[in-house]
Amino acid sequence: MTMTTTPRELPHQPWGRVRQSRRTADRLMKITATGFTFTAIFVLFWILGMLVVKGIGGLSVATFTAVTPGPGTEGGGIANAIVGSFVLTFLGIAIATPIGVLAGTWLAEYGRSSKLANLIRFINDILLSAPSILIGLFVYVILVEPFRGYSGWAGGVALGIIAIPVIVRTTEDMLNLVPGPLREAGAALGAPPSVVITSVTWRAAKAGMVTGILLALARIAGETAPLLFTALNNNFWFSPTLVGGVSNLPVTIYQFASAPYENWQQLAWAGSLIITVSILVLSIVARRIVAGSK
Amino acid sequence: MTAATDMTSIPGATPIVRKTPKATFDLVFRNASFGAALLVLVLLAGIMASMVIGGWPAFREFGLGFITSSVWDTQNDQYGAWPAIVGTLSTALIALVIGVPLSLGIAVYLTQLAPGWFKKPVATAVELLAAVPSIIYGMWGLFVFVPLFAAYVQIPLSNIVEGLPIVGTVLYSRSPSGLGIFTAGIILAFMIVPFIASITRDMLEQIPSVLRESAYGIGATTWEVVRHVLVPQAGVSIIGAVMLGLGRALGETMAVTFVVGNANRLSASILDPGSTIASRIANEFNEAMGLQLNSLIALGCILFFVTFVVLVIARLLVARVKRY
């Protein structure tokens, strides 16, 4: 760059005769954009650092084996909340996967660019960003109020409704990436559309579809608002029928974080660390699968 | 099918048993997937209907006064949505004012400035901000950000603006606890950044590089390329991305509930505690009975229609650009 050793007259910087004001504006923009980017990254690491610092002290064997303590009792853990969260999240995914995959398949394979398919695609995109608390209210109105009681089923349905649009979207996108000649080859062998879809198209798009389901899992694992009025939360092991409240991690964190008992706060931090690390790992794994399949 | 039967007529050969796919499976599969797709429409219609029906008693009781009244009195069963509506709109607006420049800066950095090897980790980090659960933002906000904000921004600012006209009202906080509308707006800003930034980045990447190259070719600086070539090209879709962020900010619940202060009355200062529609529902729903319950669902109904309109506009704007 700098030609200090050669005596030749060369412009010392690549800017040449660019006016000073233009140069300043350019430099300012570059500094601002870089600064903004690092601010966002800094916030991410700040949040993660906070979770590690405050949460790691709360991790012990009891955290994973004991049930959530009542008000004013010593010790305790969050075993019931962790298991409850697993149950609710997998219930949600179990409800959303068949519906989401089938709906995405219809959009990509049958509906294509028909008016109805475009409408469904549009509405699905809106559901994708609909406030999750409204989905909680909806499930309260259709499942909690009529049956007069909170239940894990209502919680699972609420999480499922949040997961469906995510799975619909990724399934359709992934199926659209499958080259048409593959389908034609299947059809040429005499296979009807359903067989072509299930044993050719789905198989070709498998990695991407699994990613969609993992992303949906990551999305609903930390959802709190829709569980507040559906699965509720309590300090006991839930009944196997899931009727009555089912303890779960996000609502436990919400209730324990600002409580006046020190062991509750400690458990809230430990729970936050567990849930965030699991979700971030899940998201990164999902991303890796996509990168690998490309 | 006929070819298979011909082959079986070869003498000495055992007849080939072919699995003939059943036509019923085909029909069932087709209808099941069609039904699943229709369910998406049913879900949205169901959410809409349940909000309107559940909130109807409150709308009937208070009429238009439900929206304009500022009273939220559980003792006398009087409910008005105005403070929550104002809180929702102002937190979302603050989030946009802070979040949009941040997002655009990140999108420009990722597409124009970052060195190749650095792009991917940075983009992943920004997207992971979207994966952090809302409640964790709330914890960070309440336990880390709020004390810092109170000590280093709210208290000094209150001392400066005290007694001044207009700013003395809007920026003065009576109880400098760090909780309030403005704090909620800041936390929301970081929550919507990954959404706006990643859509804007995608849009900027779709712009043909010939356009950029020709601008550089006539001597434009990077800033001029961004300002005069990239932004006008991606214009409408950036607005769409911003609207999408707005939709997120309007309905965000847990993080806001932690830091907004949950005050039922309306304050003239943006640094004072307030409440949003979502935070009020989260706070009161489980203890609510009768008309209060209906009023909370009616609040949800208002939130639904506001976000619905915002999201429809957002999707139309984003979709329009995708086509070319």
Coordinates of C-alpha atoms in Angstrom, one line a residue:
Chain A
M1 CA 0.0 0.0 0.0
T2 CA 2.4 2.7 1.2
M3 CA 5.3 3.2 -1.2
T4 CA 7.7 4.9 1.1
T5 CA 10.8 3.4 -0.4
T6 CA 10.1 4.2 -4.0
P7 CA 10.5 7.9 -5.0
R8 CA 7.7 7.7 -7.6
E9 CA 4.7 10.0 -7.2
L10 CA 1.8 7.8 -6.5
P11 CA -1.4 8.5 -4.7
H12 CA -0.8 7.5 -1.1
Q13 CA -4.3 6.3 -0.5
P14 CA -6.8 4.8 -2.8
W15 CA -9.3 7.7 -2.3
G16 CA -7.6 9.9 -4.9
R17 CA -9.5 13.1 -5.4
V18 CA -12.7 12.1 -3.5
R19 CA -14.1 15.2 -1.8
Q20 CA -13.5 15.3 2.0
S21 CA -17.2 15.4 2.9
R22 CA -18.0 12.3 0.9
R23 CA -15.1 10.5 2.5
T24 CA -16.2 11.5 6.0
A25 CA -19.8 10.4 5.3
D26 CA -18.5 7.1 4.0
R27 CA -16.3 6.5 7.0
L28 CA -19.0 7.5 9.4
M29 CA -21.4 5.0 7.9
K30 CA -18.9 2.2 8.0
I31 CA -18.1 2.9 11.7
T32 CA -21.8 3.1 12.6
A33 CA -22.7 -0.1 10.8
T34 CA -19.8 -2.0 12.3
G35 CA -20.6 -0.5 15.8
F36 CA -24.3 -1.5 15.5
T37 CA -23.3 -5.0 14.6
F38 CA -21.0 -5.4 17.5
T39 CA -23.6 -3.9 19.8
A40 CA -26.0 -6.7 18.9
I41 CA -23.3 -9.4 19.3
F42 CA -22.3 -7.8 22.6
V43 CA -25.9 -8.0 23.9
L44 CA -26.0 -11.7 23.0
F45 CA -22.9 -12.5 24.8
W46 CA -23.9 -10.3 27.7
I47 CA -27.1 -12.3 28.1
L48 CA -25.3 -15.6 27.8
G49 CA -22.6 -14.4 30.3
M50 CA -25.2 -13.4 32.8
L51 CA -26.9 -16.7 32.5
V52 CA -23.7 -18.6 33.1
V53 CA -22.5 -16.5 36.0
K54 CA -25.9 -16.5 37.8
G55 CA -27.1 -19.9 36.7
I56 CA -24.1 -22.1 37.3
G57 CA -24.3 -21.7 41.1
G58 CA -27.8 -23.1 41.1
L59 CA -26.9 -26.3 39.2
S60 CA -26.6 -29.3 41.5
V61 CA -27.9 -32.9 41.6
A62 CA -30.9 -31.7 43.5
T63 CA -31.8 -29.3 40.7
F64 CA -32.4 -32.3 38.4
T65 CA -34.0 -34.6 41.0
A66 CA -36.1 -32.6 43.5
V67 CA -39.4 -31.0 42.9
T68 CA -40.0 -27.3 43.0
P69 CA -40.1 -26.0 46.6
G70 CA -43.1 -24.4 48.1
P71 CA -43.0 -20.9 49.4
G72 CA -40.5 -20.6 52.3
T73 CA -39.2 -24.1 52.1
E74 CA -35.5 -24.7 51.8
G75 CA -33.7 -26.3 48.8
G76 CA -35.7 -28.1 46.1
G77 CA -35.1 -28.5 42.4
I78 CA -36.8 -28.1 39.2
A79 CA -37.1 -31.8 38.1
N80 CA -40.9 -31.7 37.7
A81 CA -40.6 -28.5 35.7
I82 CA -38.0 -29.9 33.4
V83 CA -39.9 -33.1 32.8
G84 CA -43.1 -31.1 32.4
S85 CA -41.5 -28.9 29.8
F86 CA -40.3 -32.0 27.9
V87 CA -43.8 -33.5 27.9
L88 CA -45.5 -30.3 26.8
T89 CA -42.9 -29.5 24.1
F90 CA -43.1 -33.0 22.6
L91 CA -46.8 -33.0 22.8
G92 CA -46.8 -29.8 20.9
I93 CA -44.4 -31.2 18.2
A94 CA -46.4 -34.4 18.1
I95 CA -49.5 -32.4 17.2
A96 CA -47.8 -30.0 14.9
T97 CA -45.6 -32.3 12.9
P98 CA -48.3 -34.4 11.0
I99 CA -50.5 -31.3 10.4
G100 CA -47.6 -29.1 9.4
V101 CA -45.9 -31.6 7.1
L102 CA -49.2 -32.5 5.4
A103 CA -50.2 -28.9 5.0
G104 CA -46.8 -27.9 3.6
T105 CA -47.0 -30.9 1.3
W106 CA -50.4 -29.8 0.0
L107 CA -49.0 -26.3 -0.7
A108 CA -46.0 -27.6 -2.6
E109 CA -47.4 -30.6 -4.4
Y110 CA -51.1 -30.2 -4.9
G111 CA -52.1 -26.5 -4.3
R112 CA -49.0 -25.0 -6.0
S113 CA -50.0 -21.5 -7.2
S114 CA -53.8 -21.9 -7.1
K115 CA -55.7 -19.0 -5.4
L116 CA -56.5 -21.1 -2.3
A117 CA -52.9 -22.2 -1.9
N118 CA -51.7 -18.5 -2.1
L119 CA -54.3 -17.6 0.5
I120 CA -53.2 -20.4 2.8
R121 CA -49.6 -19.4 2.4
F122 CA -50.4 -15.8 3.2
I123 CA -52.5 -16.7 6.3
N124 CA -49.7 -19.1 7.4
D125 CA -47.2 -16.3 7.2
I126 CA -49.4 -14.2 9.4
L127 CA -49.9 -17.0 12.0
L128 CA -46.1 -17.4 12.0
S129 CA -45.7 -13.9 13.6
A130 CA -49.0 -13.8 15.5
P131 CA -48.5 -12.9 19.2
S132 CA -48.2 -16.1 21.2
I133 CA -50.2 -14.8 24.1
L134 CA -53.3 -14.6 21.8
I135 CA -52.8 -18.3 21.0
G136 CA -52.8 -18.9 24.7
L137 CA -56.1 -17.0 25.0
F138 CA -57.6 -18.9 22.1
V139 CA -56.7 -22.3 23.6
Y140 CA -58.1 -21.1 27.0
V141 CA -61.4 -20.2 25.3
I142 CA -61.7 -23.5 23.4
L143 CA -60.1 -26.0 25.8
V144 CA -59.7 -24.7 29.3
E145 CA -63.0 -22.9 29.9
P146 CA -65.3 -25.6 28.4
F147 CA -63.5 -28.4 30.3
R148 CA -63.3 -26.3 33.5
G149 CA -59.7 -26.8 34.2
Y150 CA -56.1 -26.3 33.2
S151 CA -54.4 -29.3 31.6
G152 CA -51.2 -30.3 29.9
W153 CA -53.3 -31.1 26.8
A154 CA -54.3 -27.5 26.5
G155 CA -50.7 -26.5 26.9
G156 CA -49.5 -29.0 24.3
V157 CA -52.2 -27.8 21.8
A158 CA -51.2 -24.2 22.4
L159 CA -47.5 -25.0 21.7
G160 CA -48.6 -27.1 18.7
I161 CA -50.5 -24.2 17.2
I162 CA -47.4 -22.1 17.5
A163 CA -45.2 -24.8 15.8
I164 CA -47.6 -25.6 12.9
P165 CA -46.8 -22.5 10.8
V166 CA -43.1 -23.0 11.2
I167 CA -43.3 -26.5 10.0
V168 CA -45.7 -25.7 7.1
R169 CA -43.3 -23.0 5.9
T170 CA -40.1 -25.0 6.0
T171 CA -41.7 -28.2 4.6
E172 CA -43.0 -26.3 1.6
D173 CA -39.7 -24.5 1.1
M174 CA -37.8 -27.7 1.2
L175 CA -40.2 -29.6 -1.1
N176 CA -39.9 -26.8 -3.6
L177 CA -36.1 -27.4 -3.7
V178 CA -36.6 -31.0 -4.9
P179 CA -36.1 -31.0 -8.7
G180 CA -39.2 -31.8 -10.7
P181 CA -37.5 -34.5 -12.8
L182 CA -37.3 -36.7 -9.7
R183 CA -41.1 -36.6 -9.4
E184 CA -41.5 -37.2 -13.1
A185 CA -39.2 -40.2 -12.8
G186 CA -41.3 -41.6 -10.0
A187 CA -44.5 -41.0 -11.9
A188 CA -43.1 -42.6 -15.0
L189 CA -42.6 -45.9 -13.0
G190 CA -46.4 -45.8 -12.5
A191 CA -46.4 -44.6 -8.9
P192 CA -49.5 -42.5 -8.0
P193 CA -48.9 -39.0 -6.6
S194 CA -49.1 -40.1 -3.0
V195 CA -46.4 -42.7 -3.4
V196 CA -44.2 -40.3 -5.4
I197 CA -44.5 -37.8 -2.6
T198 CA -44.0 -40.1 0.3
S199 CA -41.2 -42.2 -1.1
V200 CA -39.4 -39.8 -3.5
T201 CA -40.0 -36.2 -2.7
W202 CA -40.1 -36.5 1.1
R203 CA -37.1 -38.7 1.1
A204 CA -35.1 -36.2 -1.0
A205 CA -36.2 -33.3 1.3
K206 CA -35.8 -35.2 4.5
A207 CA -32.9 -33.2 6.0
G208 CA -34.6 -29.9 5.4
M209 CA -37.9 -31.1 6.8
V210 CA -36.2 -32.4 10.0
T211 CA -34.6 -29.0 10.3
G212 CA -38.0 -27.3 10.2
I213 CA -39.2 -29.6 13.0
L214 CA -36.1 -28.8 15.1
L215 CA -36.5 -25.1 14.5
A216 CA -40.2 -25.4 15.6
L217 CA -39.0 -27.3 18.7
A218 CA -36.5 -24.5 19.5
R219 CA -39.3 -22.0 19.0
I220 CA -41.8 -23.5 21.4
A221 CA -39.4 -24.8 24.0
G222 CA -39.0 -21.4 25.6
E223 CA -42.5 -20.1 25.0
T224 CA -44.0 -18.8 28.2
A225 CA -47.0 -16.7 27.4
P226 CA -49.2 -19.4 25.8
L227 CA -48.7 -21.7 28.8
L228 CA -49.7 -19.2 31.4
F229 CA -53.4 -19.8 31.0
T230 CA -53.3 -23.4 29.6
A231 CA -50.9 -25.7 31.3
L232 CA -50.5 -23.3 34.3
N233 CA -47.8 -24.3 36.7
N234 CA -47.5 -25.8 40.2
N235 CA -45.0 -27.3 42.6
F236 CA -45.9 -31.0 42.3
W237 CA -45.4 -33.8 39.9
F238 CA -48.2 -33.7 37.4
S239 CA -50.6 -36.6 37.1
P240 CA -50.0 -39.0 34.2
T241 CA -53.4 -37.9 32.6
L242 CA -52.0 -34.3 32.4
V243 CA -55.3 -33.1 33.8
G244 CA -54.8 -30.2 36.2
G245 CA -51.7 -28.0 36.0
V246 CA -48.5 -29.3 34.5
S247 CA -45.4 -27.7 35.9
N248 CA -43.1 -26.4 33.2
L249 CA -39.8 -24.6 33.1
P250 CA -40.7 -21.2 31.4
V251 CA -43.6 -20.5 33.8
T252 CA -41.6 -21.7 36.8
I253 CA -38.8 -19.2 35.8
Y254 CA -41.4 -16.5 35.5
Q255 CA -42.9 -17.1 38.9
F256 CA -39.6 -17.8 40.7
A257 CA -37.4 -15.0 39.2
S258 CA -39.0 -12.1 41.1
A259 CA -40.0 -14.1 44.2
P260 CA -38.7 -13.0 47.6
Y261 CA -37.1 -16.4 48.4
E262 CA -33.4 -16.9 47.6
N263 CA -33.6 -20.6 46.6
W264 CA -36.5 -19.8 44.2
Q265 CA -34.4 -17.1 42.5
Q266 CA -31.4 -19.4 42.3
L267 CA -33.6 -22.1 40.7
A268 CA -35.0 -19.6 38.2
W269 CA -31.4 -18.7 37.1
A270 CA -30.5 -22.4 36.8
G271 CA -33.6 -23.0 34.8
S272 CA -32.9 -20.1 32.5
L273 CA -29.4 -21.4 31.9
I274 CA -30.7 -24.9 31.1
I275 CA -33.4 -23.7 28.8
T276 CA -31.4 -21.2 26.9
V277 CA -28.4 -23.5 26.3
S278 CA -30.7 -26.3 25.1
I279 CA -32.5 -23.9 22.7
L280 CA -29.3 -22.4 21.3
V281 CA -27.7 -25.8 20.8
L282 CA -30.9 -27.0 19.1
S283 CA -30.9 -23.9 16.7
I284 CA -27.2 -24.4 15.9
V285 CA -27.7 -28.1 15.2
A286 CA -30.7 -27.3 12.9
R287 CA -28.5 -24.8 11.0
R288 CA -25.7 -27.4 10.6
I289 CA -28.1 -29.9 9.1
V290 CA -29.2 -27.3 6.5
A291 CA -25.6 -26.4 5.7
G292 CA -24.7 -30.1 5.5
S293 CA -27.6 -31.0 3.1
K294 CA -26.7 -28.1 0.7
Chain B
M1 CA -49.8 -52.4 -15.3
T2 CA -50.4 -54.3 -18.6
A3 CA -46.7 -54.8 -19.2
A4 CA -46.5 -56.7 -15.9
T5 CA -49.3 -59.2 -16.9
D6 CA -47.6 -59.8 -20.3
M7 CA -44.4 -60.8 -18.6
T8 CA -46.1 -63.5 -16.5
S9 CA -47.0 -65.4 -19.7
I10 CA -43.4 -66.4 -20.3
P11 CA -43.5 -70.2 -19.9
G12 CA -41.7 -71.6 -16.9
A13 CA -41.5 -68.2 -15.2
T14 CA -43.1 -67.7 -11.8
P15 CA -45.7 -65.0 -12.0
I16 CA -44.5 -61.7 -10.7
V17 CA -46.6 -60.4 -7.8
R18 CA -46.6 -56.7 -8.0
K19 CA -47.7 -54.5 -5.2
T20 CA -50.4 -52.4 -6.8
P21 CA -50.7 -49.1 -4.9
K22 CA -54.2 -48.8 -3.6
A23 CA -56.2 -46.0 -5.1
T24 CA -57.8 -45.4 -1.7
F25 CA -54.4 -44.5 -0.1
D26 CA -53.9 -41.9 -2.8
L27 CA -57.3 -40.3 -2.1
V28 CA -56.9 -40.4 1.6
F29 CA -53.4 -38.9 1.4
R30 CA -54.6 -36.1 -0.9
N31 CA -57.6 -35.3 1.3
A32 CA -55.6 -35.5 4.5
S33 CA -53.0 -33.0 3.3
F34 CA -55.8 -30.8 1.9
G35 CA -57.5 -30.9 5.3
A36 CA -54.3 -30.0 7.1
A37 CA -53.8 -27.0 4.8
L38 CA -57.4 -25.9 5.4
L39 CA -56.7 -26.2 9.2
V40 CA -54.3 -23.2 8.9
L41 CA -57.3 -21.1 7.7
V42 CA -59.5 -22.6 10.4
L43 CA -57.0 -21.7 13.1
L44 CA -56.8 -18.1 12.1
A45 CA -60.6 -17.9 11.8
G46 CA -60.9 -19.6 15.2
I47 CA -58.5 -17.2 16.9
M48 CA -60.5 -14.3 15.5
A49 CA -63.8 -15.7 16.4
S50 CA -62.8 -16.7 20.0
M51 CA -61.4 -13.2 20.6
V52 CA -64.6 -11.5 19.3
I53 CA -67.0 -13.8 21.1
G54 CA -65.0 -13.8 24.4
G55 CA -64.6 -10.1 24.4
W56 CA -68.1 -9.3 23.3
P57 CA -69.6 -8.8 26.8
A58 CA -67.0 -6.1 27.4
F59 CA -67.6 -4.3 24.1
R60 CA -71.4 -4.5 24.7
E61 CA -71.1 -3.2 28.2
F62 CA -68.8 -0.3 27.6
G63 CA -69.2 0.3 23.8
L64 CA -66.7 2.6 22.2
G65 CA -65.9 3.8 25.8
F66 CA -63.9 0.6 26.3
I67 CA -61.2 1.9 23.9
T68 CA -61.2 5.6 25.1
S69 CA -61.6 5.1 28.8
S70 CA -58.6 5.1 31.1
V71 CA -60.3 3.5 34.1
W72 CA -59.3 0.0 35.1
D73 CA -61.2 -0.6 38.3
T74 CA -61.7 -4.2 39.4
Q75 CA -63.7 -3.1 42.5
N76 CA -66.4 -1.4 40.5
D77 CA -66.1 -3.5 37.4
Q78 CA -65.2 -0.6 35.1
Y79 CA -62.7 -1.3 32.4
G80 CA -61.1 0.9 29.7
A81 CA -58.3 -0.1 27.4
W82 CA -56.7 3.3 26.6
P83 CA -53.6 3.1 28.9
A84 CA -52.8 -0.3 27.6
I85 CA -53.3 0.7 24.0
V86 CA -51.1 3.7 24.4
G87 CA -48.5 1.6 26.3
T88 CA -48.5 -1.0 23.5
L89 CA -48.1 1.6 20.7
S90 CA -45.4 3.6 22.5
T91 CA -43.3 0.7 23.5
A92 CA -43.5 -0.6 19.9
L93 CA -42.6 2.8 18.5
I94 CA -39.6 3.2 20.8
A95 CA -38.5 -0.3 19.8
L96 CA -38.7 0.7 16.1
V97 CA -36.9 4.0 16.6
I98 CA -34.0 2.2 18.2
G99 CA -34.2 -1.2 16.5
V100 CA -34.5 -0.1 12.8
P101 CA -31.2 1.8 12.6
L102 CA -29.5 -1.0 14.4
S103 CA -31.0 -3.6 12.0
L104 CA -30.2 -1.6 8.9
G105 CA -26.6 -1.1 10.1
I106 CA -26.2 -4.8 10.7
A107 CA -27.7 -5.7 7.3
V108 CA -25.3 -3.2 5.6
Y109 CA -22.3 -4.5 7.6
L110 CA -23.1 -8.1 6.8
T111 CA -23.6 -7.6 3.0
Q112 CA -21.1 -4.8 2.3
L113 CA -18.4 -4.5 4.9
A114 CA -17.7 -7.8 6.7
P115 CA -14.8 -9.8 5.5
G116 CA -15.9 -13.1 3.9
W117 CA -14.8 -15.4 6.7
F118 CA -16.4 -13.2 9.3
K119 CA -19.9 -13.0 7.7
K120 CA -21.2 -16.4 8.8
P121 CA -20.4 -16.3 12.5
V122 CA -21.7 -12.8 12.8
A123 CA -24.9 -13.6 10.9
T124 CA -25.4 -16.7 13.1
A125 CA -24.8 -14.7 16.3
V126 CA -27.4 -12.1 15.2
E127 CA -29.9 -14.8 14.4
L128 CA -29.3 -16.5 17.7
L129 CA -30.6 -13.3 19.3
A130 CA -34.0 -14.4 17.9
A131 CA -33.6 -17.8 19.4
V132 CA -33.2 -16.5 23.0
P133 CA -36.6 -17.0 24.7
S134 CA -38.6 -13.9 25.5
I135 CA -38.5 -14.7 29.2
I136 CA -34.7 -14.6 29.2
Y137 CA -34.8 -11.1 27.8
G138 CA -37.1 -10.3 30.6
M139 CA -34.7 -11.7 33.2
W140 CA -31.8 -9.8 31.6
G141 CA -33.9 -6.6 31.4
L142 CA -35.1 -6.8 35.0
F143 CA -31.9 -7.9 36.8
V144 CA -29.1 -6.5 34.6
F145 CA -30.3 -3.7 32.4
V146 CA -32.9 -2.0 34.7
P147 CA -30.5 -1.2 37.6
L148 CA -27.9 0.2 35.1
F149 CA -30.5 2.2 33.3
A150 CA -31.9 3.7 36.5
A151 CA -28.5 4.7 37.8
Y152 CA -26.8 5.9 34.7
V153 CA -29.7 7.2 32.5
Q154 CA -32.9 7.8 34.4
I155 CA -31.7 9.6 37.5
P156 CA -29.2 11.9 35.7
L157 CA -31.7 12.6 33.0
S158 CA -34.5 13.4 35.5
N159 CA -32.1 15.8 37.3
I160 CA -31.4 17.6 34.0
V161 CA -34.9 18.0 32.7
E162 CA -36.7 18.7 35.9
G163 CA -38.7 21.9 35.6
L164 CA -38.2 22.3 31.9
P165 CA -41.3 22.7 29.7
I166 CA -42.4 19.6 27.6
V167 CA -39.1 17.6 28.1
G168 CA -39.6 18.1 31.8
T169 CA -42.8 16.1 31.5
V170 CA -42.0 13.6 28.8
L171 CA -38.6 12.6 30.2
Y172 CA -39.0 13.1 33.9
S173 CA -39.6 10.0 36.0
R174 CA -41.3 10.3 39.4
S175 CA -39.9 7.0 40.6
P176 CA -36.6 6.3 39.0
S177 CA -36.8 2.6 39.4
G178 CA -35.5 1.8 35.9
L179 CA -38.8 0.1 35.1
G180 CA -41.0 1.8 32.5
I181 CA -42.3 2.2 28.9
F182 CA -38.9 3.3 27.7
T183 CA -37.0 0.4 29.2
A184 CA -39.5 -2.0 27.6
G185 CA -39.0 -0.3 24.3
I186 CA -35.2 -0.8 24.5
I187 CA -35.5 -4.5 25.4
L188 CA -38.0 -4.9 22.5
A189 CA -35.6 -3.2 20.1
F190 CA -33.0 -5.9 20.7
M191 CA -35.7 -8.6 20.3
I192 CA -36.8 -7.3 16.9
V193 CA -33.4 -6.6 15.5
P194 CA -32.6 -10.2 14.3
F195 CA -35.9 -10.3 12.4
I196 CA -35.6 -7.0 10.6
A197 CA -31.8 -7.5 10.0
S198 CA -32.1 -10.9 8.5
I199 CA -34.9 -10.0 6.1
T200 CA -33.1 -6.8 5.0
R201 CA -29.9 -8.7 4.5
D202 CA -31.7 -11.2 2.3
M203 CA -33.2 -8.4 0.3
L204 CA -29.8 -6.6 -0.1
E205 CA -28.2 -9.8 -1.3
Q206 CA -30.8 -10.3 -3.9
I207 CA -30.0 -7.1 -5.7
P208 CA -27.9 -7.9 -8.8
S209 CA -24.3 -7.1 -8.1
V210 CA -24.0 -5.4 -11.6
L211 CA -25.9 -2.5 -10.0
R212 CA -23.4 -2.1 -7.2
E213 CA -20.4 -2.6 -9.5
S214 CA -21.6 0.1 -11.9
A215 CA -22.1 2.5 -9.1
Y216 CA -18.6 1.8 -7.8
G217 CA -17.4 2.1 -11.4
I218 CA -18.5 5.7 -11.6
G219 CA -16.6 6.5 -8.4
A220 CA -19.3 6.2 -5.7
T221 CA -18.2 5.5 -2.1
T222 CA -19.7 2.6 -0.2
W223 CA -22.1 5.0 1.6
E224 CA -23.3 6.4 -1.7
V225 CA -23.8 2.9 -3.1
V226 CA -25.9 2.0 -0.1
R227 CA -27.8 5.3 0.0
H228 CA -28.5 5.8 -3.7
V229 CA -28.5 2.2 -5.1
L230 CA -29.2 -0.4 -2.5
V231 CA -31.8 1.3 -0.4
P232 CA -33.9 2.5 -3.3
Q233 CA -33.8 -0.9 -4.8
A234 CA -34.8 -2.7 -1.6
G235 CA -37.0 0.1 -0.4
V236 CA -40.4 -1.4 -0.1
S237 CA -39.2 -4.6 1.3
I238 CA -37.3 -2.9 4.0
I239 CA -40.5 -1.2 5.1
G240 CA -42.1 -4.6 5.0
A241 CA -39.4 -6.0 7.2
V242 CA -39.9 -3.1 9.6
M243 CA -43.6 -3.8 9.8
L244 CA -42.9 -7.4 10.6
G245 CA -40.7 -6.2 13.4
L246 CA -43.5 -3.9 14.5
G247 CA -45.9 -6.9 14.6
R248 CA -43.5 -8.7 16.9
A249 CA -43.0 -5.7 19.2
L250 CA -46.8 -5.2 19.6
G251 CA -47.5 -8.7 20.8
E252 CA -44.4 -9.4 22.8
T253 CA -45.4 -10.5 26.3
M254 CA -43.0 -11.9 28.8
A255 CA -40.0 -9.6 28.3
V256 CA -42.3 -6.5 28.5
T257 CA -44.2 -7.9 31.6
F258 CA -40.8 -8.0 33.4
V259 CA -39.7 -4.5 32.8
V260 CA -42.7 -2.3 31.9
G261 CA -43.6 -1.7 35.6
N262 CA -47.3 -2.8 35.2
A263 CA -48.9 0.5 36.2
N264 CA -52.6 0.7 35.4
R265 CA -52.7 4.5 34.9
L266 CA -51.4 6.5 32.1
S267 CA -48.4 8.7 32.7
A268 CA -47.2 11.6 30.5
S269 CA -43.6 10.5 30.9
I270 CA -42.1 7.7 28.8
L271 CA -39.7 6.9 31.6
D272 CA -42.6 6.1 34.0
P273 CA -44.1 2.6 34.5
G274 CA -47.0 1.7 32.3
S275 CA -48.5 -1.4 30.8
T276 CA -49.2 -3.0 27.4
I277 CA -52.1 -5.1 26.3
A278 CA -50.0 -8.2 26.4
S279 CA -48.5 -7.5 29.8
R280 CA -51.9 -6.7 31.3
I281 CA -53.3 -10.0 30.0
A282 CA -50.3 -11.9 31.3
N283 CA -50.6 -10.3 34.8
E284 CA -54.3 -10.4 35.4
F285 CA -55.8 -13.3 33.4
N286 CA -55.4 -16.1 35.9
E287 CA -57.2 -14.1 38.7
A288 CA -59.8 -12.6 36.5
M289 CA -63.5 -13.4 36.7
G290 CA -66.6 -12.3 34.9
L291 CA -66.5 -9.0 33.2
Q292 CA -62.8 -8.5 33.9
L293 CA -62.1 -11.8 32.1
N294 CA -64.2 -10.6 29.1
S295 CA -62.4 -7.2 29.2
L296 CA -59.0 -8.9 29.0
I297 CA -60.1 -11.0 26.1
A298 CA -61.5 -7.8 24.5
L299 CA -58.0 -6.3 24.9
G300 CA -56.6 -9.4 23.2
C301 CA -59.2 -8.8 20.4
I302 CA -57.9 -5.2 19.9
L303 CA -54.3 -6.5 19.9
F304 CA -55.3 -9.2 17.4
F305 CA -56.8 -6.8 14.9
V306 CA -53.9 -4.3 15.2
T307 CA -51.2 -6.9 14.7
F308 CA -53.3 -8.5 11.9
V309 CA -53.4 -5.3 9.9
V310 CA -49.7 -4.6 10.5
L311 CA -48.7 -8.1 9.5
V312 CA -50.9 -8.1 6.4
I313 CA -49.3 -4.9 5.2
A314 CA -45.8 -6.3 6.1
R315 CA -46.4 -9.5 4.1
L316 CA -47.8 -7.6 1.1
L317 CA -44.7 -5.3 1.0
V318 CA -42.2 -8.1 1.5
A319 CA -43.9 -10.3 -1.1
R320 CA -44.1 -7.6 -3.7
V321 CA -40.3 -7.3 -3.9
K322 CA -39.6 -11.0 -3.9
R323 CA -41.2 -11.4 -7.3
Y324 CA -38.3 -9.9 -9.3

